[in-house]
Each structure stands twice: as C-alpha cells, then as structure tokens.
Amino acid sequence: MIQTERLLLRAWRDTDREPFAALNADPRVMRYFPSVLSRQESDDGVDRILRAFDERGWGFFAAELRETGAFIGFIGLWIPAFDAHFTPCVEIGWRLAAEYWNRGLATEGARAAARYGFDTLGLREIVAFTAEQNLPSRRVMEKIGMTHDPKDDFDHPGVAEGHWLRRHVLYRLAANARE
Ligand SMILES: CC(C)(COP(=O)(O)OP(=O)(O)OC[C@H]1O[C@@H](n2cnc3c(N)ncnc32)[C@H](O)[C@@H]1OP(=O)(O)O)[C@@H](O)C(=O)NCCC(=O)NCCS
C-alpha cells in the first residue's frame, strides 16, 4: 500500500470491479485505445492484475481518493506481455475515471509508484508508452521526469496495422536520473 497526499494506491477489492467497468466503458477514458471494454473484458483485466499481485506482489494498484474513499482507477507498474525493442521491461501506467482528471492525481500517484519501483523493487529503469496522440498521458510522463527519444517510438504489436493508434511513443526514467 502506498499513500500520497490525496491517494491510496492499494490492493484491489471485489467492489472495485463495478466502478472499473464503468470507466472502461467510457469513450472519453478509452479514446486512445482501440475500443471501450465490456464488463467481461474489464473483469478479465482485473483478474490479470490480481494474478500479477499473486505472482510478484505488485502491479497496477487500485487508486483510491483518500478524502472520499472512492475507487478512481489504477496507477502502478506492469510487465508488458508483448515483444518490442525495449522489452523485457517494467512500465508505469495509469487510467482514471474522467471526473478526476486534470487535478494532478495521476502525476501524484505515478511519482509514488516510480519511487516504489526504484526504492522498493530496485529497478534500474521504468518505461512508459502510449499512442502518440495521447497528450494528457504524455504530459504525465513528462511531469514525472521521463524523457522521450523519438528513435524509441514503435508500432504497438497489439494494434492493427494501419490503425490510427498504432504508432506509440516510449518514455524512459532511469533510477539515477530522478528529479
Ligand atoms: C492520462 C490520465 C491518467 C491523466 O490523469 P490526470 O490525473 O488528469 O493527470 P494530471 O492531472 O496529473 O496531468 C494531466 C496533464 O495533461 C494535460 N492535458 C489534459 N488534456 C490535455 C490535452 N487535450 N492536450 C494536452 N494536454 C492535456 C493537463 O493540462 C495536465 O498537464 P499540466 O499539469 O501541465 O496542466 C487521464 O487522462 C486518463 O485516465 N486518461 C485515459 C486513460 C489513458 O489514456 N491512460 C494512459 C494510457 S497509456
């Protein structure tokens, strides 16, 4: 469990499944993904996250707003399953319900998750990637001190060829380059 000024990054609970499915069904949240998710797809995502916690003790943490106790999405670390020029790696990622955007919450949680990756897990580097058009997510990457070299950009193998979201940007954060 990781606590920040406004957030609790914690283990998932069964009661998170419903608000998680709601945000995964929101076209605003899924704008830079190939599609919104059904309840089943959302629950399958939770199951994958739970398996990661069982196997390694970490993953995408459930993000809770401390003030209200509301589940607002996830922020955390993940091992991508696809092959690319930068894998194997640990990525940092985030997805929040739209009503909580633009308050600095993703940035606040991501800073804490990166610290956990470096200080607790002993990682040497954390990466992040997103569709090149996803400016809010890229902004979070920049705000936590990640750097972008266009030479690292790649076509996501999970996105169909010719799809407008296939091109992805890669950002990196090294343990010894933290702000
Ligand atoms: C990406 C996401 C988690 C950011 O969460 P957040 O809590 O709003 O992030 P923050 O408030 O910390 O920072 C957002 C930044 O993006 C900026 N931003 C918002 N909309 C923007 C836009 N259309 N164009 C450019 N910048 C934008 C904000 O101004 C802010 O930057 P600033 O602090 O310099 O003003 C949230 O937008 C989200 O859940 N998106 C949908 C899921 C997603 O795409 N996840 C990432 C997949 S890799």
Short mmCIF file of C-alpha atoms and ligand atoms in Angstrom, two decimals:
data_model
loop_
_atom_site.label_atom_id
_atom_site.label_comp_id
_atom_site.label_asym_id
_atom_site.label_seq_id
_atom_site.Cartn_x
_atom_site.Cartn_y
_atom_site.Cartn_z
CA MET A 1 0.00 0.00 0.00
CA ILE A 2 1.34 3.43 -0.99
CA GLN A 3 -0.02 6.63 0.47
CA THR A 4 0.33 10.10 -1.06
CA GLU A 5 -1.19 13.41 -0.04
CA ARG A 6 -4.52 12.63 -1.76
CA LEU A 7 -4.30 8.99 -2.84
CA LEU A 8 -4.08 5.48 -1.55
CA LEU A 9 -2.56 3.01 -4.02
CA ARG A 10 -3.76 -0.30 -2.68
CA ALA A 11 -4.68 -3.91 -3.37
CA TRP A 12 -7.80 -4.46 -5.44
CA ARG A 13 -11.16 -5.31 -3.87
CA ASP A 14 -14.13 -7.02 -5.45
CA THR A 15 -16.11 -3.80 -5.04
CA ASP A 16 -13.65 -2.05 -7.41
CA ARG A 17 -14.88 -4.15 -10.34
CA GLU A 18 -18.04 -2.12 -10.89
CA PRO A 19 -16.51 1.38 -10.97
CA PHE A 20 -13.59 -0.02 -13.01
CA ALA A 21 -16.03 -1.45 -15.59
CA ALA A 22 -17.81 1.92 -15.68
CA LEU A 23 -14.62 3.83 -16.52
CA ASN A 24 -13.56 1.18 -19.06
CA ALA A 25 -16.93 1.63 -20.79
CA ASP A 26 -16.46 5.42 -21.02
CA PRO A 27 -15.40 6.51 -24.53
CA ARG A 28 -13.57 9.51 -23.04
CA VAL A 29 -11.34 7.22 -20.97
CA MET A 30 -10.78 4.80 -23.85
CA ARG A 31 -10.29 7.45 -26.53
CA TYR A 32 -6.69 6.36 -27.19
CA PHE A 33 -7.39 2.63 -27.03
CA PRO A 34 -8.83 0.59 -29.90
CA SER A 35 -12.19 0.25 -28.12
CA VAL A 36 -14.12 0.59 -24.87
CA LEU A 37 -14.27 -2.57 -22.75
CA SER A 38 -17.25 -4.76 -21.93
CA ARG A 39 -17.91 -5.77 -18.32
CA GLN A 40 -16.32 -9.16 -19.09
CA GLU A 41 -13.20 -7.60 -20.64
CA SER A 42 -12.89 -5.22 -17.70
CA ASP A 43 -13.20 -8.09 -15.20
CA ASP A 44 -10.64 -10.10 -17.19
CA GLY A 45 -8.30 -7.12 -16.77
CA VAL A 46 -8.83 -7.15 -13.01
CA ASP A 47 -8.12 -10.89 -12.98
CA ARG A 48 -4.83 -10.34 -14.84
CA ILE A 49 -3.87 -7.67 -12.31
CA LEU A 50 -4.75 -9.98 -9.39
CA ARG A 51 -2.60 -12.74 -10.91
CA ALA A 52 0.33 -10.33 -11.15
CA PHE A 53 -0.08 -9.40 -7.48
CA ASP A 54 -0.22 -13.11 -6.58
CA GLU A 55 2.93 -13.85 -8.58
CA ARG A 56 5.07 -10.85 -7.73
CA GLY A 57 3.30 -8.78 -5.10
CA TRP A 58 2.97 -5.70 -7.30
CA GLY A 59 1.22 -4.48 -10.44
CA PHE A 60 -1.28 -1.78 -11.30
CA PHE A 61 -2.53 -0.62 -7.90
CA ALA A 62 -6.16 0.31 -7.31
CA ALA A 63 -6.21 4.10 -6.79
CA GLU A 64 -8.46 5.40 -4.05
CA LEU A 65 -9.17 9.05 -3.29
CA ARG A 66 -8.40 9.34 0.42
CA GLU A 67 -10.85 12.18 1.00
CA THR A 68 -13.90 10.15 -0.07
CA GLY A 69 -12.68 6.54 -0.21
CA ALA A 70 -13.80 6.38 -3.87
CA PHE A 71 -12.08 4.00 -6.29
CA ILE A 72 -10.93 6.24 -9.15
CA GLY A 73 -8.87 3.92 -11.39
CA PHE A 74 -5.39 2.45 -11.37
CA ILE A 75 -1.81 3.65 -11.19
CA GLY A 76 1.16 1.33 -10.97
CA LEU A 77 3.77 -0.87 -12.55
CA TRP A 78 3.42 -3.66 -15.07
CA ILE A 79 5.46 -6.09 -17.16
CA PRO A 80 4.20 -5.83 -20.76
CA ALA A 81 3.50 -9.21 -22.36
CA PHE A 82 4.43 -8.26 -25.95
CA ASP A 83 7.87 -8.21 -27.57
CA ALA A 84 9.43 -4.92 -28.63
CA HIS A 85 12.89 -3.41 -28.88
CA PHE A 86 12.68 -2.23 -25.24
CA THR A 87 11.29 -5.44 -23.66
CA PRO A 88 11.57 -7.10 -21.21
CA CYS A 89 10.88 -4.03 -19.11
CA VAL A 90 8.74 -2.61 -16.35
CA GLU A 91 6.26 0.04 -17.43
CA ILE A 92 4.43 2.60 -15.38
CA GLY A 93 0.79 3.20 -16.28
CA TRP A 94 -2.40 4.97 -15.24
CA ARG A 95 -6.10 5.12 -16.06
CA LEU A 96 -8.50 7.29 -14.09
CA ALA A 97 -12.24 7.99 -14.31
CA ALA A 98 -12.80 11.18 -16.30
CA GLU A 99 -14.36 13.15 -13.43
CA TYR A 100 -10.99 13.05 -11.64
CA TRP A 101 -8.80 14.28 -14.49
CA ASN A 102 -6.66 17.42 -14.52
CA ARG A 103 -6.16 17.69 -10.78
CA GLY A 104 -2.64 16.28 -10.84
CA LEU A 105 -3.79 12.97 -9.38
CA ALA A 106 -2.14 10.71 -12.00
CA THR A 107 1.11 12.63 -11.61
CA GLU A 108 0.98 12.41 -7.82
CA GLY A 109 0.31 8.67 -7.87
CA ALA A 110 2.82 7.98 -10.63
CA ARG A 111 5.62 9.73 -8.74
CA ALA A 112 4.92 7.47 -5.76
CA ALA A 113 4.69 4.35 -7.94
CA ALA A 114 8.01 5.15 -9.61
CA ARG A 115 9.62 5.69 -6.21
CA TYR A 116 8.28 2.30 -5.14
CA GLY A 117 9.75 0.72 -8.28
CA PHE A 118 13.18 2.18 -7.72
CA ASP A 119 13.46 2.13 -3.93
CA THR A 120 11.49 -1.00 -3.01
CA LEU A 121 11.83 -3.16 -6.12
CA GLY A 122 15.32 -1.95 -7.02
CA LEU A 123 14.51 -1.31 -10.68
CA ARG A 124 17.17 0.38 -12.77
CA GLU A 125 14.74 1.79 -15.34
CA ILE A 126 10.99 2.29 -15.78
CA VAL A 127 9.40 2.96 -19.17
CA ALA A 128 6.01 4.26 -20.24
CA PHE A 129 4.34 4.18 -23.61
CA THR A 130 1.15 5.39 -25.19
CA ALA A 131 -0.37 6.19 -28.55
CA GLU A 132 1.46 9.25 -29.84
CA GLN A 133 -1.78 11.29 -29.86
CA ASN A 134 -2.40 10.75 -26.13
CA LEU A 135 -1.14 14.15 -24.96
CA PRO A 136 -2.54 14.02 -21.39
CA SER A 137 -0.71 10.76 -20.72
CA ARG A 138 2.48 12.07 -22.34
CA ARG A 139 2.21 15.15 -20.15
CA VAL A 140 2.13 12.94 -17.03
CA MET A 141 5.25 11.15 -18.30
CA GLU A 142 6.99 14.49 -18.75
CA LYS A 143 5.88 15.82 -15.38
CA ILE A 144 7.39 12.84 -13.56
CA GLY A 145 10.70 13.47 -15.29
CA MET A 146 10.60 10.84 -18.05
CA THR A 147 12.44 11.53 -21.28
CA HIS A 148 11.41 10.80 -24.86
CA ASP A 149 13.76 9.88 -27.69
CA PRO A 150 11.82 9.63 -30.99
CA LYS A 151 14.24 6.85 -32.01
CA ASP A 152 12.47 4.65 -29.40
CA ASP A 153 9.00 5.08 -30.93
CA PHE A 154 7.37 1.87 -32.13
CA ASP A 155 4.31 0.30 -33.70
CA HIS A 156 2.34 -1.46 -30.97
CA PRO A 157 2.03 -5.12 -31.99
CA GLY A 158 -1.37 -5.32 -30.28
CA VAL A 159 -2.87 -2.62 -32.52
CA ALA A 160 -3.86 -3.49 -36.10
CA GLU A 161 -1.66 -2.30 -38.95
CA GLY A 162 -2.99 0.95 -40.40
CA HIS A 163 -4.96 1.75 -37.21
CA TRP A 164 -4.67 5.46 -36.24
CA LEU A 165 -3.43 4.47 -32.74
CA ARG A 166 -0.71 2.02 -33.82
CA ARG A 167 2.24 4.40 -33.52
CA HIS A 168 3.42 4.62 -29.91
CA VAL A 169 5.87 6.85 -28.10
CA LEU A 170 8.24 5.43 -25.49
CA TYR A 171 9.42 7.40 -22.47
CA ARG A 172 12.14 6.31 -20.06
CA LEU A 173 13.05 7.08 -16.46
CA ALA A 174 16.35 5.84 -15.07
CA ALA A 175 16.83 5.19 -11.37
CA ASN A 176 19.80 7.53 -11.30
CA ALA A 177 18.11 10.33 -13.26
CA ARG A 178 15.28 11.16 -10.92
CA GLU A 179 14.23 14.72 -10.23
C1 LIG B 1 -3.78 10.09 -18.66
C2 LIG B 1 -4.57 10.34 -17.38
C3 LIG B 1 -4.39 9.19 -16.39
C4 LIG B 1 -4.04 11.63 -16.75
O1 LIG B 1 -4.65 11.78 -15.47
P1 LIG B 1 -4.74 13.19 -14.73
O2 LIG B 1 -4.93 12.92 -13.28
O3 LIG B 1 -5.68 14.07 -15.44
O4 LIG B 1 -3.26 13.74 -14.96
P2 LIG B 1 -2.64 15.08 -14.37
O5 LIG B 1 -3.74 15.99 -13.89
O6 LIG B 1 -1.59 14.68 -13.41
O7 LIG B 1 -1.94 15.71 -15.65
C5 LIG B 1 -2.63 15.85 -16.88
C6 LIG B 1 -1.89 16.84 -17.78
O8 LIG B 1 -2.37 16.70 -19.12
C7 LIG B 1 -2.74 17.98 -19.59
N1 LIG B 1 -3.79 17.81 -20.57
C8 LIG B 1 -5.07 17.48 -20.35
N2 LIG B 1 -5.73 17.42 -21.53
C9 LIG B 1 -4.84 17.73 -22.49
C10 LIG B 1 -4.91 17.83 -23.90
N3 LIG B 1 -6.05 17.61 -24.56
N4 LIG B 1 -3.79 18.18 -24.56
C11 LIG B 1 -2.64 18.40 -23.93
N5 LIG B 1 -2.50 18.31 -22.58
C12 LIG B 1 -3.60 17.97 -21.88
C13 LIG B 1 -3.18 18.71 -18.36
O9 LIG B 1 -3.20 20.10 -18.58
C14 LIG B 1 -2.12 18.27 -17.38
O10 LIG B 1 -0.88 18.94 -17.59
P3 LIG B 1 -0.43 20.25 -16.72
O11 LIG B 1 -0.38 19.83 -15.29
O12 LIG B 1 0.88 20.61 -17.30
O13 LIG B 1 -1.50 21.29 -16.93
C15 LIG B 1 -6.07 10.51 -17.69
O14 LIG B 1 -6.22 11.48 -18.68
C16 LIG B 1 -6.71 9.20 -18.15
O15 LIG B 1 -7.11 8.37 -17.34
N6 LIG B 1 -6.83 9.05 -19.48
C17 LIG B 1 -7.48 7.88 -20.03
C18 LIG B 1 -6.67 6.61 -19.89
C19 LIG B 1 -5.33 6.72 -20.56
O16 LIG B 1 -5.22 7.22 -21.68
N7 LIG B 1 -4.31 6.22 -19.87
C20 LIG B 1 -2.98 6.22 -20.36
C21 LIG B 1 -2.79 5.17 -21.33
S1 LIG B 1 -1.07 4.97 -21.68
#
